[in-house]
Structure formats: C-alpha cells, structure tokens
Coordinates of C-alpha atoms in Angstrom, one line a residue:
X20 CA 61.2 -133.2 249.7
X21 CA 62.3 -134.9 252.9
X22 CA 63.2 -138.4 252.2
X23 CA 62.5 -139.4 255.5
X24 CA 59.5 -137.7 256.1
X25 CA 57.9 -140.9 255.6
X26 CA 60.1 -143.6 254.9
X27 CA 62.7 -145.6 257.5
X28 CA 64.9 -148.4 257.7
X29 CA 63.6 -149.7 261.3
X30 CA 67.0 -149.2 262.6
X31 CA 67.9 -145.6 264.2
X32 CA 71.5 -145.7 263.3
X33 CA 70.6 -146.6 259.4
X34 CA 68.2 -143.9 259.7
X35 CA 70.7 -141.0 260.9
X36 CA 73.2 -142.1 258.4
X37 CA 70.3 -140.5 255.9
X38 CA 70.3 -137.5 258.1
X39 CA 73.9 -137.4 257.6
X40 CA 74.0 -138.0 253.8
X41 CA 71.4 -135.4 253.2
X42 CA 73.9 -132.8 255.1
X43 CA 76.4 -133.7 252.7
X44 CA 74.0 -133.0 250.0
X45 CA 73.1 -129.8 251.7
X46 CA 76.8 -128.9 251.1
X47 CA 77.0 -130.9 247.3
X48 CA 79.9 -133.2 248.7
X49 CA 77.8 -135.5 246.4
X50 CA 81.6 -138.1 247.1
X51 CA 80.8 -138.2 250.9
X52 CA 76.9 -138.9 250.7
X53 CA 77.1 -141.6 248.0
X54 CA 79.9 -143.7 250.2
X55 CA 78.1 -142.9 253.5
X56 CA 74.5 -144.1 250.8
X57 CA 76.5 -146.9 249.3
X58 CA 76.4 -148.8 252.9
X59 CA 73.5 -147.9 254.1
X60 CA 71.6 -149.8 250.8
X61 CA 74.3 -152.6 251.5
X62 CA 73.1 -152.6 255.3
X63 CA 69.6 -152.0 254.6
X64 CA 68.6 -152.8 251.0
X65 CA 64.9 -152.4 251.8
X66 CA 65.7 -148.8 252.6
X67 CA 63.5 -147.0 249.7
X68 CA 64.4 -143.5 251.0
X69 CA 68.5 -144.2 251.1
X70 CA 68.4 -145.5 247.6
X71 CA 66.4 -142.4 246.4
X72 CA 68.8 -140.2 248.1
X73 CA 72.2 -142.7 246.3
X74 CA 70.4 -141.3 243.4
X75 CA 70.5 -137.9 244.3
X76 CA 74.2 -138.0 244.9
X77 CA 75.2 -140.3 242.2
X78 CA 73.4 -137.9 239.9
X79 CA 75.6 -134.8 241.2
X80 CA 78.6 -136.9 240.5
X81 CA 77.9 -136.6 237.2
X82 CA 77.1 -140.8 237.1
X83 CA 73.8 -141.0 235.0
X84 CA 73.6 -144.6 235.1
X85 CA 74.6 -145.1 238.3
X86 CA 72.1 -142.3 239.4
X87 CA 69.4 -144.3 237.3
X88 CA 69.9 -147.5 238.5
X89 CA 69.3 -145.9 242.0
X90 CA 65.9 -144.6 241.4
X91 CA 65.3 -147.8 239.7
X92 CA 65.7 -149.3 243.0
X93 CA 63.6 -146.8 244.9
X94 CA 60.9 -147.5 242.8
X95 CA 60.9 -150.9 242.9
X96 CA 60.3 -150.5 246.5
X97 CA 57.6 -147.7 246.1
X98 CA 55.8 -148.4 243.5
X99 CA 53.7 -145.7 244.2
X100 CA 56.2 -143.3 243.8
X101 CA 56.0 -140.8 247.2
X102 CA 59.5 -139.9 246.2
X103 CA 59.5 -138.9 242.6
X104 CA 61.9 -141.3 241.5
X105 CA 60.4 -141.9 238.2
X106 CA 60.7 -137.6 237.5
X107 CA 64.2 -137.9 238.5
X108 CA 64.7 -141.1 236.0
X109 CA 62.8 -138.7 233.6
X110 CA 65.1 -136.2 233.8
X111 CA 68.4 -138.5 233.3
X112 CA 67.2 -138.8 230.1
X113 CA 66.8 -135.8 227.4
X114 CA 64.1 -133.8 229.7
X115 CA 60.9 -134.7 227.6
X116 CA 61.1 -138.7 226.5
X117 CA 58.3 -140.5 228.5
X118 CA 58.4 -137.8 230.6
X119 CA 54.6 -136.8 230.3
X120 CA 53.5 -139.6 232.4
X121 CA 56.4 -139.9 235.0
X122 CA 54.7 -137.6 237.8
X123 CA 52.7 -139.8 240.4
X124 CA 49.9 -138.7 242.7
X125 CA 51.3 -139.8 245.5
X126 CA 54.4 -137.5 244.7
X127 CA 52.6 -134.5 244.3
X128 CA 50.4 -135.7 247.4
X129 CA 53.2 -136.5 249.8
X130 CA 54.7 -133.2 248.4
X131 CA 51.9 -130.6 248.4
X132 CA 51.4 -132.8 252.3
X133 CA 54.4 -131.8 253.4
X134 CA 54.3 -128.1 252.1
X135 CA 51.1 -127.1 253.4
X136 CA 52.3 -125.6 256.5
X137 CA 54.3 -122.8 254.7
X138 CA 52.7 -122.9 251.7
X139 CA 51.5 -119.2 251.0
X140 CA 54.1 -117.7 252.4
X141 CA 56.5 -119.6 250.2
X142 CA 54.8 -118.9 247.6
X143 CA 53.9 -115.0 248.1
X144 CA 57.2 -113.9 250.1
X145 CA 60.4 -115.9 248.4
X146 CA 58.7 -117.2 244.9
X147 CA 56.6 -113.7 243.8
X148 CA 53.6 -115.7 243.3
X149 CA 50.7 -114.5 241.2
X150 CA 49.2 -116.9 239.6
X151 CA 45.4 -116.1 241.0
X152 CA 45.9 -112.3 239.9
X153 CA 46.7 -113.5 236.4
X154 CA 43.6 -115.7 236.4
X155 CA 41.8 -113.0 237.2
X156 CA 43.0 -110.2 234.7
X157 CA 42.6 -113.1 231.8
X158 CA 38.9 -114.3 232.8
X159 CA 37.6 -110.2 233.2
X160 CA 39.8 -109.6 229.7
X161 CA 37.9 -112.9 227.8
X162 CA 34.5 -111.2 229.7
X163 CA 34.9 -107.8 228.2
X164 CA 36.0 -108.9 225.1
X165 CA 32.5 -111.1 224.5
X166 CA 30.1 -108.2 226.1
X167 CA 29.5 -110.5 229.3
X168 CA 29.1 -109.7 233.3
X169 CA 32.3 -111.3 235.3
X170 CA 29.7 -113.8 237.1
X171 CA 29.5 -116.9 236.9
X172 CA 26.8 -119.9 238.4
X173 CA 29.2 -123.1 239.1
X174 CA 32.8 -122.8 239.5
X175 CA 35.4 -125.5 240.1
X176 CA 38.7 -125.1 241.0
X177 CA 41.1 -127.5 240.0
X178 CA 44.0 -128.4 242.0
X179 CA 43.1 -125.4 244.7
X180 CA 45.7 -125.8 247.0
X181 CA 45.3 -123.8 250.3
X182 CA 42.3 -122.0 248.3
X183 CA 44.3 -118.7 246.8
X184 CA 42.4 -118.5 243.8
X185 CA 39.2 -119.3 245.6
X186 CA 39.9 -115.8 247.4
X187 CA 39.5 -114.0 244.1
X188 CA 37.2 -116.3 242.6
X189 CA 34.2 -117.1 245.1
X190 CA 32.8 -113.7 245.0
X191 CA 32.6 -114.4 241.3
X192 CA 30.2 -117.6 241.7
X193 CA 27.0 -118.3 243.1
X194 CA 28.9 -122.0 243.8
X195 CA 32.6 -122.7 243.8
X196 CA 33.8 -126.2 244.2
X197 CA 37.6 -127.5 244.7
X198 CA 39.8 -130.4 244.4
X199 CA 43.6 -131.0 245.1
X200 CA 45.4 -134.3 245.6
X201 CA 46.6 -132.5 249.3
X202 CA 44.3 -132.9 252.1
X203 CA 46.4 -131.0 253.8
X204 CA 46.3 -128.5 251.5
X205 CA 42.3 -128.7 251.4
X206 CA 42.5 -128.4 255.7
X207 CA 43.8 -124.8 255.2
X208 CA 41.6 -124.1 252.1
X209 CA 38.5 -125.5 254.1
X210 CA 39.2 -123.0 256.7
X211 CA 38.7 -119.8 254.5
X212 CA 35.2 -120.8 254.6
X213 CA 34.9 -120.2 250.5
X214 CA 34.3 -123.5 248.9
X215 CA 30.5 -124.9 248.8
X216 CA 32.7 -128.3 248.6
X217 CA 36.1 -129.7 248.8
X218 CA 37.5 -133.2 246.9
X219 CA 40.8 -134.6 247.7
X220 CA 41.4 -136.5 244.6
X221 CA 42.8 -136.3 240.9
X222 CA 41.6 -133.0 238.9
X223 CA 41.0 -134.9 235.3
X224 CA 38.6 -137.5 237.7
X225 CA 37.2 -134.5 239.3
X226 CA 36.5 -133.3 235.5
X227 CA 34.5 -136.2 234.6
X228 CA 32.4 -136.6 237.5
X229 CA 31.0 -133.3 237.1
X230 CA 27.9 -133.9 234.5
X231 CA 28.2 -133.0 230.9
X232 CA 27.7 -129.2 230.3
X233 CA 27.5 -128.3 233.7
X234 CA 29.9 -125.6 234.9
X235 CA 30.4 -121.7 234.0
X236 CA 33.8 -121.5 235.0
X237 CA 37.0 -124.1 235.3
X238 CA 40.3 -122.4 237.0
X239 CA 43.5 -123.8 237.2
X240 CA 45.7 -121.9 239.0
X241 CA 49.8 -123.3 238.7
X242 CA 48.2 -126.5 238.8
X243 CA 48.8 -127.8 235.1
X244 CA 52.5 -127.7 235.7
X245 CA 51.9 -131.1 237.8
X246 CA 50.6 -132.6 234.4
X247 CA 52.2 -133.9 231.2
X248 CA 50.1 -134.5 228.9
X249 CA 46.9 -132.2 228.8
X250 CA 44.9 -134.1 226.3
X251 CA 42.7 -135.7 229.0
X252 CA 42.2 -132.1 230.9
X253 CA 41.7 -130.5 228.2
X254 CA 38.9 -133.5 227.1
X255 CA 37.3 -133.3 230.0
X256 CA 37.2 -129.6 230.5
X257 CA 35.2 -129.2 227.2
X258 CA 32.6 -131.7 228.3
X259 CA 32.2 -130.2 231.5
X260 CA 31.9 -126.9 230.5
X261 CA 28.4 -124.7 229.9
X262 CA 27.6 -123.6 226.4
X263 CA 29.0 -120.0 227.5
X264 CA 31.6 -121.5 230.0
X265 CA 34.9 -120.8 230.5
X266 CA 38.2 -122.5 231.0
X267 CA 40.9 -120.3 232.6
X268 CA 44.8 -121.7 233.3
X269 CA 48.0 -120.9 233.9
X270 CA 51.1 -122.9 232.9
X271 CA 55.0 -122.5 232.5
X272 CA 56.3 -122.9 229.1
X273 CA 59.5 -122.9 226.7
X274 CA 60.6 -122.2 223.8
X275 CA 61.0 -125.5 222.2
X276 CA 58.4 -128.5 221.2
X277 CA 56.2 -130.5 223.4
X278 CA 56.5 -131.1 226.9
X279 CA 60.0 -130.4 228.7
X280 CA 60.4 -131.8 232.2
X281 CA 62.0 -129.1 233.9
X282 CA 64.9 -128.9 236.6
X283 CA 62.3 -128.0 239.1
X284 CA 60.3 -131.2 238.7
X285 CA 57.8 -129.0 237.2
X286 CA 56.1 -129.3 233.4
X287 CA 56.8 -126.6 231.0
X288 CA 54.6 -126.8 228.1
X289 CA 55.2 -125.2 224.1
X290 CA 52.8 -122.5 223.3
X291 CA 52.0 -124.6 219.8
X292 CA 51.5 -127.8 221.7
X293 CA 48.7 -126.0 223.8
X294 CA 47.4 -125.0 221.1
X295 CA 47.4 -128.0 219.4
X296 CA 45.8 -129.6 221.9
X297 CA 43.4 -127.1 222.8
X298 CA 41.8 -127.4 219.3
X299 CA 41.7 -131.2 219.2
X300 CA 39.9 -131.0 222.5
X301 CA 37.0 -129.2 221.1
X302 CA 38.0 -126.0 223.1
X303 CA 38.5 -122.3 221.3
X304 CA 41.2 -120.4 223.0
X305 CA 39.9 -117.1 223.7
X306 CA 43.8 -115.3 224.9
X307 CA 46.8 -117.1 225.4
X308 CA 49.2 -115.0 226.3
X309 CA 52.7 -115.1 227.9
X310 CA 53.1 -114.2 231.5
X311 CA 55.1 -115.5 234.1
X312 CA 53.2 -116.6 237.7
X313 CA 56.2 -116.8 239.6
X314 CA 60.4 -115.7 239.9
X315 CA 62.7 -118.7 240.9
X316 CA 66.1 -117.5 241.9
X317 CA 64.9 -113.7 241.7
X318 CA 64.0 -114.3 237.8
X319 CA 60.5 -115.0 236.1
X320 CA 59.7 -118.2 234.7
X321 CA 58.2 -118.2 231.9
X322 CA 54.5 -119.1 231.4
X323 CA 51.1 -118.6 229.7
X324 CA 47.8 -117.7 231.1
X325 CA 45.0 -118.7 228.8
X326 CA 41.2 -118.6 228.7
X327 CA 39.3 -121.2 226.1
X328 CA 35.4 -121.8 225.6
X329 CA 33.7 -124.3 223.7
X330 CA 34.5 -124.7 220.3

C-alpha cells in the first residue's frame, strides 16, 4: 500500500523525501531509507506515513524493536489504522500472538480503495485467482450430495469485492445481496448490474442485521483471510441461515495450530481450528477440503473451501 496515498506532512519537501525513501525500499537499501526516514520524523514528527515507512525499513534491517517502536508511533497517530501498523507489529512478534484482532477496517478499506482499479485483473492475470470457481464446485458438490436443486431464494455475499462471485452466483438466487468494507470495490460490483443490493460495511455486522433464519445461501469468496478470529462469523452465519441453508467459504491455511498471520498480511487458518469452531458455532460442515484459490510467486497457497449447514 501507498503510504502517501492518503497521508502528508504539509510540507512538499518532507513529502518527497517519502517518495525518495520508498525508492530505496523499492531497491531494499533498507540503510538509505531509514536515515533519509530518521529525519523526516525528526523534521516532521506528526508525519504518520514516514514513521510507518521507518518501520518498514528498520524491519528489513533486521531491528525488531526499532521496527516496533516505529509502528508504535504510526499508530498513535492513526488510531484507525489506514496503514496496517498494528499487522506489521503483529508480525514482529511470533506470527499468531494477538494477531487475530490486529487487522482494522480502515486497513482493509483504504486497501481494497486503492486496489479497486486493477483489481480483477490482478487477481485473474498475475495471482491465478479462482476462488469463485471453487465456491462454485463446493456448493453444487454439498447440493448433489443431499439430493437438492443448485437454487437458492436469498443469497448474501460477504465481502464481494468487485462482485466475481456474484457472476457465478446470481443466476443461482432469486435475490443476491452484497457487502464489502470497499466502496470502491462495491462502484465496480454495482456496475455488473447483479446485486438486488449493495452494503459498504463490516461482513459479521452485515450477518447480524439479516433476521434470524433468513437466508439459503452465505458466500465468502477470499474474504475470511481479512479475519482472525471466525468465532463471530461463524455465530452469525448459523443464525442467519435457513433451516436448509448453506454456508460456503474459502480460506488459506497451514499446517500448524490456530491462526498464523502470514507474510502477505493475510490470515491462514488450521484446518482443526475451523473445525473447531465450526462445531461450537452450531454449524455442520458438509466438505472441507484443501484447495488453493490463488499462486503467489508462481506457487499455490494453500487453502480450504468448505460448505457447512445448520447443525
């Protein structure tokens, strides 16, 4: 994410010395842009965006503390946390302490904002994307497997994005619905002309507002890789859902415990803690299976796609 794509100093020259430090870190002279960063914060200690970027570099160097005490200070001075300085104070630690609840909305809004634009073809052309297709296979698999037509009545798609599952999915339901923290992301889904209606807000809020027992179909397309801890999806999911409704997902995972904070900034959750959760929440998982939505540096990540009912 651009540092600057939101944030200045109020003085031009401060402000190209980020353009400048952000080169270096182009080219991981991490030295250069932490001296050129060291004075700018000196110069202009208001400067959110410089001291997010200190932290950048201090963290190549190695300097964990350092790097920490950085995004400390960009915090401090967005507490809402455009930047995702509390992820990258997350990940100076060991990858999954207090990790579940470091990603903000305005992160993932400023984020998803800035991305719109290129979006799709990011996703599609350089990143293999096929997280929608997945959905897809999964929901007409859990169909056939309980004797059931692959329609459904209400639909909601959580965290729709530019509306890539909706192109699948609409033909499916009599009503789909969407939500994503992005209205950017909802302009370019709004244009496809799929979605009955279109929330910018949170996906668990979303849940809730829906009333009890009300929807045949919940998909959630590489969006529950922006949330730590599922518990409250997963809740609210199961309240929301129909007698005979379904809740289809995709997610990255590992093979340790937990949650793991990954490099990318993404959440990777253990198959056993979806599980887990899945049966606290009330919800019977009807396939959970590995498969990956999408390469990074030409190879898969490695994920689940899973389908659960009521329990």
């Amino acid at each position: 994410m651009s540092a600057a794509a939101f944030d200045t100093s109020g003085d031009p020259v401060l402000d190209r010395r980020l353009d400048w430090a952000r080169a270096f870190l182009g080219e991981q002279d991490f030295a250069a842009a932490a001296e050129l960063l060291a004075e700018t914060v000196v110069a202009a200690p208001g400067f959110a965006a410089a001291w997010f970027l200190l932290g950048e570099a201090r963290e190549g160097q190695g300097e964990g503390d350092a790097a920490r005490e950085a995004y400390g200070r960009a915090l401090a001075l967005d507490p809402a946390d455009r930047l995702g300085a509390g992820l990258r104070r997350a990940r100076l630690g060991d990858g999954t302490e207090g990790a579940e609840g470091a990603m903000s909305a305005a992160y993932v809004r400023t984020l998803f904002d800035q991305y719109a634009d290129r979006f799709d073809t990011a996703l599609r052309e350089k990143l293999a994307y096929r997280g929608p297709e997945l959905l897809l296979e999964a929901v007409r698999a859990a169909c056939t497997a309980q004797g059931r037509e692959l329609r459904f009545g209400a639909a909601l798609d959580l965290g729709c994005g530019t509306g890539l599952a909706g192109v699948l999915f609409a033909p499916l339901a009599e009503r789909l619905d969407g939500v994503d923290l992005s209205p950017a992301m909802l302009e370019k889904a709004r244009a496809l002309g799929l979605y009955a209606a279109l929330e910018a807000g949170e996906m668990g809020a979303a849940l809730q507002a829906v009333p009890a027992g009300s929807l045949d179909l919940v998909i959630a397309a590489d969006a529950l890789c922006y949330v730590g801890d599922l518990g409250p999806i997963f809740d609210a999911a199961r309240a929301a859902l129909a007698p005979d409704g379904l809740f289809a997902f995709t997610l990255e995972t590992h093979e340790g415990e937990g949650v793991l904070l990954r490099e990318t900034l993404r959440y990777a959750h253990a198959q056993v803690y979806v599980r887990a959760l899945a049966g606290e929440a009330g919800l019977a998982l009807l396939l959970l299976e590995q498969a990956s939505t999408r390469s990074e540096k030409g190879a898969p990540v490695p994920g689940l796609v899973g389908v659960a009912c009521r329990g």
